[in-house]
CSV table of C-alpha atoms in Angstrom, one decimal:
chain,number,residue,atom,x,y,z
A,1203,UNK,CA,-6.5,-3.7,-28.3
A,1204,UNK,CA,-6.0,-2.8,-31.9
A,1205,UNK,CA,-4.8,-6.0,-33.5
A,1206,UNK,CA,-2.8,-4.8,-36.5
A,1207,UNK,CA,-0.7,-2.6,-34.2
A,1208,UNK,CA,-0.1,-5.3,-31.7
A,1209,UNK,CA,0.5,-8.8,-33.0
A,1210,UNK,CA,0.2,-11.8,-30.6
A,1211,UNK,CA,3.7,-12.9,-31.6
A,1212,UNK,CA,6.4,-11.0,-33.5
A,1213,UNK,CA,7.8,-12.4,-36.7
A,1214,UNK,CA,11.1,-14.3,-36.5
A,1215,UNK,CA,14.1,-12.1,-36.3
A,1216,UNK,CA,12.3,-9.8,-34.0
A,1217,UNK,CA,14.3,-7.8,-31.5
A,1218,UNK,CA,15.0,-9.1,-28.0
A,1219,UNK,CA,13.0,-6.3,-26.5
A,1220,UNK,CA,10.3,-4.2,-28.1
A,1221,UNK,CA,8.3,-1.5,-26.5
A,1222,UNK,CA,5.3,-0.8,-28.8
A,1223,UNK,CA,3.4,2.4,-28.1
A,1224,UNK,CA,3.9,2.0,-24.4
A,1225,UNK,CA,2.3,4.6,-22.3
A,1226,UNK,CA,2.5,5.1,-18.5
A,1227,UNK,CA,1.2,7.9,-16.4
A,1228,UNK,CA,0.9,8.4,-12.6
A,1229,UNK,CA,-2.3,10.5,-12.3
A,1230,UNK,CA,-1.8,13.6,-14.3
A,1231,UNK,CA,1.9,13.0,-14.9
A,1232,UNK,CA,2.8,11.2,-18.1
A,1233,UNK,CA,6.0,9.3,-17.6
A,1234,UNK,CA,6.1,7.4,-20.9
A,1235,UNK,CA,4.4,8.7,-23.9
A,1236,UNK,CA,3.7,6.2,-26.7
A,1237,UNK,CA,7.2,4.9,-26.5
A,1238,UNK,CA,8.6,2.7,-29.3
A,1239,UNK,CA,11.9,1.2,-28.3
A,1240,UNK,CA,13.7,-1.8,-29.6
A,1241,UNK,CA,16.8,-3.6,-28.3
A,1242,UNK,CA,18.5,-6.2,-30.3
A,1243,UNK,CA,19.8,-9.5,-29.0
A,1244,UNK,CA,23.2,-9.1,-27.3
A,1245,UNK,CA,23.0,-5.3,-27.7
A,1246,UNK,CA,24.2,-3.1,-24.9
A,1247,UNK,CA,22.1,0.0,-24.7
A,1248,UNK,CA,22.6,2.9,-22.3
A,1249,UNK,CA,19.7,5.2,-21.4
A,1250,UNK,CA,20.6,8.7,-20.3
A,1251,UNK,CA,18.6,11.7,-19.6
A,1252,UNK,CA,17.4,14.1,-16.9
A,1253,UNK,CA,15.6,12.8,-13.9
A,1254,UNK,CA,11.9,12.3,-14.4
A,1255,UNK,CA,12.4,11.6,-18.1
A,1256,UNK,CA,11.1,8.0,-17.7
A,1257,UNK,CA,14.5,6.2,-17.9
A,1258,UNK,CA,14.1,4.0,-14.8
A,1259,UNK,CA,10.4,3.4,-15.6
A,1260,UNK,CA,11.5,1.7,-18.8
A,1261,UNK,CA,13.5,-0.8,-16.8
A,1262,UNK,CA,10.9,-1.3,-14.1
A,1263,UNK,CA,8.2,-2.1,-16.7
A,1264,UNK,CA,10.5,-4.5,-18.4
A,1265,UNK,CA,11.1,-6.2,-15.1
A,1266,UNK,CA,7.3,-6.2,-14.6
A,1267,UNK,CA,7.6,-4.2,-11.4
A,1268,UNK,CA,5.2,-1.8,-12.9
A,1269,UNK,CA,2.2,-2.2,-15.1
A,1270,UNK,CA,1.8,-0.3,-18.4
A,1271,UNK,CA,-1.3,1.7,-19.2
A,1272,UNK,CA,-1.3,1.2,-22.9
A,1273,UNK,CA,0.7,-0.6,-25.6
A,1274,UNK,CA,2.6,-3.9,-25.4
A,1275,UNK,CA,6.1,-4.9,-24.4
A,1276,UNK,CA,7.5,-7.9,-26.3
A,1277,UNK,CA,10.5,-10.0,-25.1
A,1278,UNK,CA,12.1,-12.3,-27.5
A,1279,UNK,CA,9.2,-12.1,-29.9
A,1280,UNK,CA,6.6,-12.9,-27.2
A,1281,UNK,CA,4.4,-10.4,-25.5
A,1282,UNK,CA,5.4,-9.8,-21.9
A,1283,UNK,CA,2.7,-7.5,-20.6
A,1284,UNK,CA,0.0,-9.4,-22.5
A,1285,UNK,CA,-0.7,-12.9,-23.6
A,1286,UNK,CA,-2.5,-14.5,-26.5
A,1287,UNK,CA,-5.9,-15.9,-25.6
A,1288,UNK,CA,-8.4,-17.2,-28.3
A,1289,UNK,CA,-6.5,-15.3,-30.9
A,1290,UNK,CA,-6.6,-12.0,-29.0
A,1291,UNK,CA,-4.1,-10.1,-26.9
A,1292,UNK,CA,-5.2,-9.9,-23.3
A,1293,UNK,CA,-3.5,-8.7,-20.1
A,1294,UNK,CA,-1.0,-11.3,-19.0
A,1295,UNK,CA,-2.0,-13.2,-15.8
A,1296,UNK,CA,0.5,-13.9,-13.0
A,1297,UNK,CA,1.4,-17.3,-14.2
A,1298,UNK,CA,2.3,-16.1,-17.7
A,1299,UNK,CA,4.3,-13.1,-16.4
A,1300,UNK,CA,6.3,-15.5,-14.2
A,1301,UNK,CA,7.1,-17.7,-17.1
A,1302,UNK,CA,8.3,-14.7,-19.1
A,1303,UNK,CA,10.1,-12.9,-16.3
A,1304,UNK,CA,12.7,-15.6,-16.0
A,1305,UNK,CA,14.4,-14.2,-19.1
A,1306,UNK,CA,15.1,-11.0,-17.4
A,1307,UNK,CA,17.3,-10.0,-14.5
A,1308,UNK,CA,17.8,-6.7,-12.7
A,1309,UNK,CA,20.4,-5.0,-10.7
A,1310,UNK,CA,19.1,-2.2,-8.5
A,1311,UNK,CA,20.4,1.2,-7.4
A,1312,UNK,CA,20.2,0.2,-3.7
A,1313,UNK,CA,21.4,-3.4,-4.3
A,1314,UNK,CA,18.3,-4.9,-2.5
A,1315,UNK,CA,20.4,-7.9,-1.2
A,1316,UNK,CA,18.6,-10.1,1.3
A,1317,UNK,CA,20.2,-8.9,4.6
A,1318,UNK,CA,19.6,-12.2,6.5
A,1319,UNK,CA,21.5,-14.2,4.0
A,1320,UNK,CA,25.2,-14.4,3.2
A,1321,UNK,CA,26.5,-13.4,-0.2
A,1322,UNK,CA,26.5,-17.1,-1.2
A,1323,UNK,CA,23.0,-17.7,0.1
A,1324,UNK,CA,21.8,-14.5,-1.8
A,1325,UNK,CA,23.0,-16.0,-5.0
A,1326,UNK,CA,21.7,-19.5,-4.3
A,1327,UNK,CA,18.2,-18.5,-3.2
A,1328,UNK,CA,16.5,-18.1,-6.5
A,1329,UNK,CA,18.3,-21.0,-8.4
A,1330,UNK,CA,17.2,-23.4,-5.7
A,1331,UNK,CA,13.8,-22.0,-4.9
A,1332,UNK,CA,12.7,-21.0,-8.4
A,1333,UNK,CA,14.6,-23.2,-10.8
A,1334,UNK,CA,14.7,-26.2,-8.5
A,1335,UNK,CA,18.5,-26.5,-8.8
A,1336,UNK,CA,20.1,-28.8,-6.2
A,1337,UNK,CA,21.8,-27.0,-3.4
A,1338,UNK,CA,25.2,-28.4,-4.3
A,1339,UNK,CA,24.9,-27.2,-7.9
A,1340,UNK,CA,23.6,-23.8,-6.9
A,1341,UNK,CA,26.3,-23.4,-4.4
A,1342,UNK,CA,29.1,-24.3,-6.9
A,1343,UNK,CA,27.7,-22.0,-9.5
A,1344,UNK,CA,27.2,-19.2,-7.1
A,1345,UNK,CA,30.7,-19.6,-5.8
A,1346,UNK,CA,32.0,-19.3,-9.4
A,1347,UNK,CA,29.9,-16.2,-10.0
A,1348,UNK,CA,31.1,-14.6,-6.8
A,1349,UNK,CA,34.7,-15.4,-7.8
A,1350,UNK,CA,34.0,-13.8,-11.2
A,1351,UNK,CA,33.0,-10.6,-9.5
A,1352,UNK,CA,36.1,-10.8,-7.3
A,1353,UNK,CA,34.4,-11.7,-4.0
A,1354,UNK,CA,35.7,-15.3,-3.4
A,1355,UNK,CA,36.9,-14.3,0.1
A,1356,UNK,CA,33.5,-12.8,1.0
A,1357,UNK,CA,31.1,-15.6,0.2
A,1358,UNK,CA,30.1,-16.3,3.8
A,1359,UNK,CA,29.6,-12.6,4.8
A,1360,UNK,CA,26.3,-11.0,5.3
A,1361,UNK,CA,25.6,-7.8,3.2
A,1362,UNK,CA,25.9,-5.6,6.3
A,1363,UNK,CA,29.6,-6.6,6.5
A,1364,UNK,CA,30.3,-5.6,2.9
A,1365,UNK,CA,31.0,-2.3,1.3
A,1366,UNK,CA,28.6,-0.7,-1.1
A,1367,UNK,CA,30.7,-1.7,-4.1
A,1368,UNK,CA,31.0,-5.3,-2.8
A,1369,UNK,CA,27.2,-5.5,-2.2
A,1370,UNK,CA,26.5,-4.3,-5.7
A,1371,UNK,CA,28.9,-7.0,-7.1
A,1372,UNK,CA,27.0,-9.6,-5.1
A,1373,UNK,CA,23.8,-8.3,-6.5
A,1374,UNK,CA,25.2,-8.7,-10.0
A,1375,UNK,CA,26.3,-12.2,-9.3
A,1376,UNK,CA,22.8,-12.9,-7.8
A,1377,UNK,CA,21.1,-11.7,-11.0
A,1378,UNK,CA,23.4,-13.7,-13.2
A,1379,UNK,CA,22.8,-16.9,-11.1
A,1380,UNK,CA,19.3,-17.0,-12.8
A,1381,UNK,CA,20.9,-17.0,-16.2
A,1382,UNK,CA,18.9,-14.2,-17.6
A,1383,UNK,CA,19.0,-13.3,-21.3
A,1384,UNK,CA,18.5,-9.7,-20.6
A,1385,UNK,CA,20.1,-7.9,-17.7
A,1386,UNK,CA,18.9,-4.5,-16.5
A,1387,UNK,CA,21.1,-2.1,-14.6
A,1388,UNK,CA,19.2,0.7,-12.8
A,1389,UNK,CA,21.6,3.4,-11.8
A,1390,UNK,CA,23.8,0.8,-10.2
A,1391,UNK,CA,26.6,3.2,-9.2
A,1392,UNK,CA,24.4,6.1,-8.0
A,1393,UNK,CA,24.3,5.0,-4.4
A,1394,UNK,CA,28.0,4.2,-4.3
A,1395,UNK,CA,31.0,6.1,-2.9
A,1396,UNK,CA,33.1,7.4,-5.7
A,1397,UNK,CA,36.1,5.2,-4.9
A,1398,UNK,CA,34.2,2.0,-5.3
A,1399,UNK,CA,32.3,2.8,-8.5
A,1400,UNK,CA,35.3,1.6,-10.6
A,1401,UNK,CA,35.1,-2.0,-9.2
A,1402,UNK,CA,31.4,-2.3,-10.1
A,1403,UNK,CA,31.9,-0.8,-13.6
A,1404,UNK,CA,34.8,-3.2,-14.0
A,1405,UNK,CA,32.5,-6.2,-13.4
A,1406,UNK,CA,30.0,-4.9,-15.9
A,1407,UNK,CA,32.7,-4.3,-18.5
A,1408,UNK,CA,33.8,-7.9,-18.1
A,1409,UNK,CA,30.3,-9.1,-18.5
A,1410,UNK,CA,29.9,-7.1,-21.6
A,1411,UNK,CA,33.0,-8.6,-23.1
A,1412,UNK,CA,32.7,-12.2,-22.0
A,1413,UNK,CA,29.0,-13.0,-21.9
A,1414,UNK,CA,26.2,-13.1,-24.5
A,1415,UNK,CA,23.8,-10.8,-22.7
A,1416,UNK,CA,21.4,-8.2,-23.8
A,1417,UNK,CA,22.1,-5.3,-21.4
A,1418,UNK,CA,20.1,-2.2,-20.8
A,1419,UNK,CA,21.4,0.3,-18.3
A,1420,UNK,CA,20.2,3.6,-17.0
A,1421,UNK,CA,23.3,5.5,-16.0
A,1422,UNK,CA,24.7,8.8,-15.1
A,1423,UNK,CA,28.3,7.6,-15.8
A,1424,UNK,CA,28.6,9.2,-19.3
A,1425,UNK,CA,32.2,8.0,-19.8
A,1426,UNK,CA,31.2,4.5,-19.0
A,1427,UNK,CA,28.1,4.6,-21.2
A,1428,UNK,CA,30.3,5.9,-24.1
A,1429,UNK,CA,32.9,3.2,-23.6
A,1430,UNK,CA,30.6,0.2,-23.2
A,1431,UNK,CA,27.5,0.8,-25.2
A,1432,UNK,CA,26.5,-0.2,-28.7
A,1433,UNK,CA,23.9,2.5,-28.6
A,1434,UNK,CA,23.0,5.4,-26.3
A,1435,UNK,CA,19.4,6.7,-26.0
A,1436,UNK,CA,18.7,10.1,-24.7
A,1437,UNK,CA,15.3,10.2,-22.9
A,1438,UNK,CA,13.5,13.4,-22.5
A,1439,UNK,CA,9.9,13.8,-21.2
A,1440,UNK,CA,8.9,10.2,-21.7
A,1441,UNK,CA,10.3,9.9,-25.2
A,1442,UNK,CA,13.5,9.0,-26.9
A,1443,UNK,CA,14.7,12.4,-28.0
A,1444,UNK,CA,17.8,11.2,-29.7
A,1445,UNK,CA,19.7,7.9,-30.1
A,1446,UNK,CA,22.7,6.6,-31.8
A,1447,UNK,CA,26.2,5.2,-31.4
A,1448,UNK,CA,28.0,6.6,-28.5
A,1449,UNK,CA,30.4,8.5,-30.8
A,1450,UNK,CA,27.5,10.1,-32.6
A,1451,UNK,CA,25.5,11.0,-29.6
A,1452,UNK,CA,28.3,12.3,-27.4
A,1453,UNK,CA,30.4,14.0,-30.1
A,1454,UNK,CA,27.8,15.2,-32.6
A,1455,UNK,CA,24.4,15.4,-30.9
A,1456,UNK,CA,21.8,16.7,-33.4
A,1457,UNK,CA,19.2,17.6,-30.9
A,1458,UNK,CA,19.3,20.9,-28.9
A,1459,UNK,CA,18.1,19.2,-25.7
A,1460,UNK,CA,20.7,16.5,-26.0
A,1461,UNK,CA,23.4,19.1,-26.4
A,1462,UNK,CA,22.1,21.0,-23.3
A,1463,UNK,CA,21.9,17.9,-21.2
A,1464,UNK,CA,25.3,16.7,-22.2
A,1465,UNK,CA,27.0,20.0,-21.6
A,1466,UNK,CA,25.3,20.3,-18.2
A,1467,UNK,CA,26.4,16.8,-17.0
A,1468,UNK,CA,29.8,16.9,-18.5
A,1469,UNK,CA,30.5,20.3,-17.0
A,1470,UNK,CA,29.4,19.0,-13.6
A,1471,UNK,CA,31.4,15.8,-13.9
B,1224,UNK,CA,-2.0,-9.7,63.4
B,1225,UNK,CA,-0.2,-10.8,60.3
B,1226,UNK,CA,1.8,-13.9,60.8
B,1227,UNK,CA,4.0,-15.8,58.4
B,1228,UNK,CA,4.2,-19.6,58.9
B,1229,UNK,CA,7.4,-21.1,57.4
B,1230,UNK,CA,6.3,-24.7,58.0
B,1231,UNK,CA,3.0,-24.1,56.3
B,1232,UNK,CA,4.7,-22.3,53.4
B,1233,UNK,CA,7.1,-25.2,52.9
B,1234,UNK,CA,4.2,-27.6,53.0
B,1235,UNK,CA,2.1,-25.9,50.3
B,1236,UNK,CA,5.1,-25.1,48.1
B,1237,UNK,CA,5.2,-28.4,46.2
B,1238,UNK,CA,1.5,-28.0,45.2
B,1239,UNK,CA,2.1,-24.4,44.1
B,1240,UNK,CA,5.2,-25.4,42.1
B,1241,UNK,CA,3.3,-28.1,40.2
B,1242,UNK,CA,0.6,-25.5,39.6
B,1243,UNK,CA,3.4,-23.2,38.3
B,1244,UNK,CA,4.1,-25.9,35.7
B,1245,UNK,CA,0.5,-25.7,34.6
B,1246,UNK,CA,0.8,-21.9,34.4
B,1247,UNK,CA,3.9,-22.3,32.2
B,1248,UNK,CA,2.2,-24.8,30.0
B,1249,UNK,CA,-0.9,-22.6,29.6
B,1250,UNK,CA,1.3,-19.6,28.8
B,1251,UNK,CA,3.4,-21.6,26.3
B,1252,UNK,CA,0.4,-23.2,24.5
B,1253,UNK,CA,-1.5,-19.9,24.5
B,1254,UNK,CA,1.6,-18.1,23.1
B,1255,UNK,CA,2.1,-20.7,20.4
B,1256,UNK,CA,-1.5,-20.3,19.3
B,1257,UNK,CA,-1.1,-16.5,19.3
B,1258,UNK,CA,2.1,-16.7,17.3
B,1259,UNK,CA,0.6,-18.8,14.5
B,1260,UNK,CA,-2.9,-17.3,14.5
B,1261,UNK,CA,-1.4,-13.8,14.8
B,1262,UNK,CA,0.7,-14.4,11.7
B,1263,UNK,CA,-2.4,-15.7,9.9
B,1264,UNK,CA,-4.4,-12.6,10.9
B,1265,UNK,CA,-1.5,-10.3,9.7
B,1266,UNK,CA,-1.1,-12.1,6.4
B,1267,UNK,CA,-4.9,-12.2,5.7
B,1268,UNK,CA,-5.0,-8.5,6.2
B,1269,UNK,CA,-2.4,-8.2,3.4
B,1270,UNK,CA,-4.2,-10.3,0.8
B,1271,UNK,CA,-5.7,-7.3,-0.9
B,1272,UNK,CA,-9.0,-9.1,-1.0
B,1273,UNK,CA,-11.4,-6.5,0.3
B,1274,UNK,CA,-13.9,-8.6,2.2
B,1275,UNK,CA,-11.2,-10.8,3.8
B,1276,UNK,CA,-9.2,-7.7,4.9
B,1277,UNK,CA,-12.3,-6.0,6.3
B,1278,UNK,CA,-13.5,-9.0,8.3
B,1279,UNK,CA,-10.1,-9.9,9.8
B,1280,UNK,CA,-9.5,-6.3,10.6
B,1281,UNK,CA,-12.9,-6.1,12.4
B,1282,UNK,CA,-12.2,-9.4,14.3
B,1283,UNK,CA,-8.8,-8.1,15.5
B,1284,UNK,CA,-10.3,-4.7,16.5
B,1285,UNK,CA,-13.2,-6.5,18.4
B,1286,UNK,CA,-10.8,-8.8,20.3
B,1287,UNK,CA,-8.5,-6.0,21.2
B,1288,UNK,CA,-11.3,-3.8,22.5
B,1289,UNK,CA,-12.9,-6.3,24.8
B,1290,UNK,CA,-11.4,-7.7,28.1
B,1291,UNK,CA,-9.7,-11.0,28.1
B,1292,UNK,CA,-11.7,-12.3,31.1
B,1293,UNK,CA,-15.0,-11.7,29.2
B,1294,UNK,CA,-13.6,-13.6,26.2
B,1295,UNK,CA,-12.6,-16.5,28.5
B,1296,UNK,CA,-16.1,-16.6,30.0
B,1297,UNK,CA,-17.7,-16.3,26.6
B,1298,UNK,CA,-15.8,-19.2,25.1
B,1299,UNK,CA,-16.5,-21.4,28.1
B,1300,UNK,CA,-20.1,-20.5,29.0
B,1301,UNK,CA,-21.6,-19.3,25.8
B,1302,UNK,CA,-19.9,-21.8,23.5
B,1303,UNK,CA,-22.1,-24.7,24.7
B,1304,UNK,CA,-25.2,-22.7,23.7
B,1305,UNK,CA,-23.9,-23.2,20.1
B,1306,UNK,CA,-23.1,-26.8,20.7
B,1307,UNK,CA,-19.4,-26.1,21.3
B,1308,UNK,CA,-18.6,-27.8,24.6
B,1309,UNK,CA,-15.0,-27.4,25.6
B,1310,UNK,CA,-13.0,-28.3,28.7
B,1311,UNK,CA,-11.8,-25.3,30.8
B,1312,UNK,CA,-8.3,-25.9,29.4
B,1313,UNK,CA,-9.3,-25.9,25.8
B,1314,UNK,CA,-11.6,-22.9,26.3
B,1315,UNK,CA,-8.9,-21.0,28.1
B,1316,UNK,CA,-6.2,-21.8,25.5
B,1317,UNK,CA,-8.5,-20.7,22.6
B,1318,UNK,CA,-9.5,-17.4,24.4
B,1319,UNK,CA,-6.1,-16.4,25.5
B,1320,UNK,CA,-4.5,-17.6,22.2
B,1321,UNK,CA,-6.9,-15.5,20.1
B,1322,UNK,CA,-6.6,-12.6,22.4
B,1323,UNK,CA,-2.9,-12.4,22.1
B,1324,UNK,CA,-3.1,-13.3,18.4
B,1325,UNK,CA,-4.9,-10.1,17.7
B,1326,UNK,CA,-2.1,-8.2,19.5
B,1327,UNK,CA,0.7,-10.1,17.8
B,1328,UNK,CA,-1.0,-9.6,14.4
B,1329,UNK,CA,-0.4,-5.8,14.9
B,1330,UNK,CA,3.3,-6.5,15.8
B,1331,UNK,CA,3.7,-8.6,12.7
B,1332,UNK,CA,1.9,-6.0,10.6
B,1333,UNK,CA,4.3,-3.3,11.7
B,1334,UNK,CA,7.2,-5.6,11.1
B,1335,UNK,CA,6.1,-6.6,7.6
B,1336,UNK,CA,5.4,-3.0,6.7
B,1337,UNK,CA,8.9,-2.0,7.7
B,1338,UNK,CA,10.6,-4.4,5.3
B,1339,UNK,CA,11.8,-2.1,2.5
B,1340,UNK,CA,10.0,-2.1,-0.9
B,1341,UNK,CA,13.3,-3.0,-2.6
B,1342,UNK,CA,13.2,-6.4,-1.0
B,1343,UNK,CA,9.8,-7.2,-2.6
B,1344,UNK,CA,11.2,-5.9,-5.9
B,1345,UNK,CA,14.3,-8.1,-5.6
B,1346,UNK,CA,12.0,-11.1,-5.0
B,1347,UNK,CA,10.0,-10.3,-8.1
B,1348,UNK,CA,13.0,-9.8,-10.2
B,1349,UNK,CA,14.3,-13.2,-9.1
B,1350,UNK,CA,10.9,-14.7,-9.8
B,1351,UNK,CA,10.3,-16.0,-6.3
B,1352,UNK,CA,6.6,-16.9,-5.9
B,1353,UNK,CA,4.5,-15.0,-3.3
B,1354,UNK,CA,4.7,-17.8,-0.7
B,1355,UNK,CA,8.4,-18.1,-0.8
B,1356,UNK,CA,8.8,-14.3,-0.9
B,1357,UNK,CA,6.9,-14.1,2.4
B,1358,UNK,CA,8.3,-17.1,4.2
B,1359,UNK,CA,11.9,-17.0,3.0
B,1360,UNK,CA,12.6,-13.3,2.5
B,1361,UNK,CA,10.0,-11.0,4.1
B,1362,UNK,CA,9.0,-12.7,7.3
B,1363,UNK,CA,12.6,-13.5,8.4
B,1364,UNK,CA,13.4,-9.8,8.1
B,1365,UNK,CA,10.2,-8.7,9.8
B,1366,UNK,CA,10.7,-10.9,12.9
B,1367,UNK,CA,14.0,-9.7,14.4
B,1368,UNK,CA,12.9,-6.0,14.8
B,1369,UNK,CA,9.6,-7.3,16.2
B,1370,UNK,CA,11.2,-9.5,18.8
B,1371,UNK,CA,11.1,-7.0,21.7
B,1372,UNK,CA,7.4,-6.5,21.3
B,1373,UNK,CA,6.8,-10.2,20.8
B,1374,UNK,CA,8.8,-10.9,24.0
B,1375,UNK,CA,6.8,-8.4,26.0
B,1376,UNK,CA,3.6,-10.2,24.9
B,1377,UNK,CA,5.1,-13.5,26.0
B,1378,UNK,CA,5.6,-12.1,29.5
B,1379,UNK,CA,2.2,-10.5,29.3
B,1380,UNK,CA,0.5,-13.7,28.5
B,1381,UNK,CA,2.3,-15.4,31.3
B,1382,UNK,CA,1.0,-12.8,33.7
B,1383,UNK,CA,-2.5,-13.1,32.3
B,1384,UNK,CA,-2.8,-16.8,32.9
B,1385,UNK,CA,-4.4,-16.3,36.3
B,1386,UNK,CA,-7.5,-15.1,34.5
B,1387,UNK,CA,-8.0,-18.8,33.5
B,1388,UNK,CA,-8.8,-19.4,37.2
B,1389,UNK,CA,-12.2,-18.0,36.6
B,1390,UNK,CA,-13.2,-21.1,34.6
B,1391,UNK,CA,-11.4,-23.5,36.9
B,1392,UNK,CA,-8.1,-24.1,35.2
B,1393,UNK,CA,-5.7,-25.3,37.9
B,1394,UNK,CA,-3.0,-22.7,37.4
B,1395,UNK,CA,-1.2,-20.9,40.2
B,1396,UNK,CA,-3.8,-18.5,41.4
B,1397,UNK,CA,-6.6,-21.1,41.2
B,1398,UNK,CA,-4.4,-23.5,43.2
B,1399,UNK,CA,-3.6,-20.8,45.8
B,1400,UNK,CA,-7.3,-20.0,46.2
B,1401,UNK,CA,-8.1,-23.7,46.7
B,1402,UNK,CA,-5.3,-24.0,49.3
B,1403,UNK,CA,-6.7,-20.9,51.0
B,1404,UNK,CA,-10.2,-22.2,51.2
B,1405,UNK,CA,-9.0,-25.5,52.6
B,1406,UNK,CA,-6.9,-24.0,55.3
B,1407,UNK,CA,-8.3,-20.4,55.8
B,1408,UNK,CA,-4.8,-19.1,55.4
B,1409,UNK,CA,-4.3,-16.8,52.4
B,1410,UNK,CA,-1.1,-14.9,53.2
B,1411,UNK,CA,1.4,-17.6,52.4
B,1412,UNK,CA,-0.2,-19.0,49.2
B,1413,UNK,CA,-0.8,-15.7,47.5
B,1414,UNK,CA,2.6,-14.3,48.6
B,1415,UNK,CA,4.3,-17.4,47.2
B,1416,UNK,CA,2.3,-17.1,44.0
B,1417,UNK,CA,3.6,-13.6,43.6
B,1418,UNK,CA,7.2,-14.7,44.3
B,1419,UNK,CA,6.9,-17.5,41.9
B,1420,UNK,CA,5.7,-15.2,39.1
B,1421,UNK,CA,8.5,-12.8,39.9
B,1422,UNK,CA,11.1,-15.7,39.9
B,1423,UNK,CA,10.0,-16.7,36.4
B,1424,UNK,CA,9.3,-13.2,34.9
B,1425,UNK,CA,12.6,-11.6,35.8
B,1426,UNK,CA,14.9,-14.2,34.3
B,1427,UNK,CA,12.6,-14.6,31.3
B,1428,UNK,CA,12.8,-10.9,30.6
B,1429,UNK,CA,16.6,-11.1,30.9
B,1430,UNK,CA,16.7,-14.2,28.7
B,1431,UNK,CA,14.6,-12.5,26.0
B,1432,UNK,CA,16.9,-9.5,25.8
B,1433,UNK,CA,19.9,-11.9,25.3
B,1434,UNK,CA,17.9,-13.8,22.7
B,1435,UNK,CA,17.1,-10.6,20.8
B,1436,UNK,CA,20.8,-9.7,20.7
B,1437,UNK,CA,21.7,-13.2,19.6
B,1438,UNK,CA,19.2,-13.1,16.8
B,1439,UNK,CA,20.4,-9.7,15.6
B,1440,UNK,CA,23.9,-11.0,15.5
B,1441,UNK,CA,23.0,-14.3,13.9
B,1442,UNK,CA,21.1,-12.7,11.0
B,1443,UNK,CA,23.9,-10.3,10.5
B,1444,UNK,CA,21.6,-7.3,10.9
B,1445,UNK,CA,24.0,-5.4,13.1
B,1446,UNK,CA,26.8,-3.5,11.5
């Protein structure tokens, strides 16, 4: 690793998330190409772009579901994909990754709720098993969270008995139960029926307004991205082609590709 | 001329029924060994450590490709050559347990493979460690769909217990043979053995189906 490019620790005042020259390819296919990408604390960033542009990969790497080929990802000033060892940056071991991962939570496109557990048990599982919280406390907190997402009457239901929108709201509560500092939303409405998308977006809107969370979301809901985001990034071919405030990006896109993409999705929508 | 003697049948019935208890114990212990060792086999094959995966895979294949009765003889008669001297019961339980463990490991393997990738990712995102991921999330989802196959092997192991008679375990068939050699009458003991097996297998199969349905309901897997 080239040391000047990749410090072991970022200076104070560093962004909440920093991708430094991150590269990822699957065989011949380059998904991310020397990506530099910062997200500030409490910032809400939407990532838009055509499929295959590397949007979801950004989230999956940040959640450590996938390894990066080159570069370093930092979270809260500390390296995530690497760790300092004898003054050098080396690949992070499992233990280190586990310690860093607790700052990050993720909500998935297909919810990924545990089907053998009730909504409440889904939310309690990680606080009890990972954080060592008492069952009573975890249960109380989970109930609060499920109430917050509007599911107080469904806490003892298994996921199979819930609608897609309800399942996704449980998934949001489950992620929040771990008190992450960064919450990732990976196309969380893409698998939902149109009529329940609103209830999930409502929960995210409420989170954005009431909680101090850094949120990064990959979305196809342009209207929602515009409404909620501090910044919108247009990904194309593994790079950020254009980024800026929602007003700038949606109303005055400078880049030709951005313009093409937006006119295509907005026409379709 | 074949002749059925009711009085004789009634006289030997208690002996056969107490042997049936032995059969049930043998099947039960053998199955418990198979359940646990089978899971260990399945999990070891998923460690990703090449030599471990390879060796366990070969052991499973070897056991599955050789007859149970040979394995029973092997443990009982060849074991002492290596200084391992076991009672017929212990030898039988080890042989039948390992034999069915290798079959059950394949059932577990299929079950584990069928748990969607998203479940693993959710566990990772929630920072559950690998042991908790397996035992709290993945295995509980892998078991219910595997129950029919697991149940079939339970009945199978029960029906294979007569093989233990070859090393002198006093289960049903061994007892029937003993009675036969004492009295020179084989019709009644063997017929009764068949009926006893039937009387246990049929309700057991029915009970297993009910159990599967209950598990599916309990875990909320059914829509």
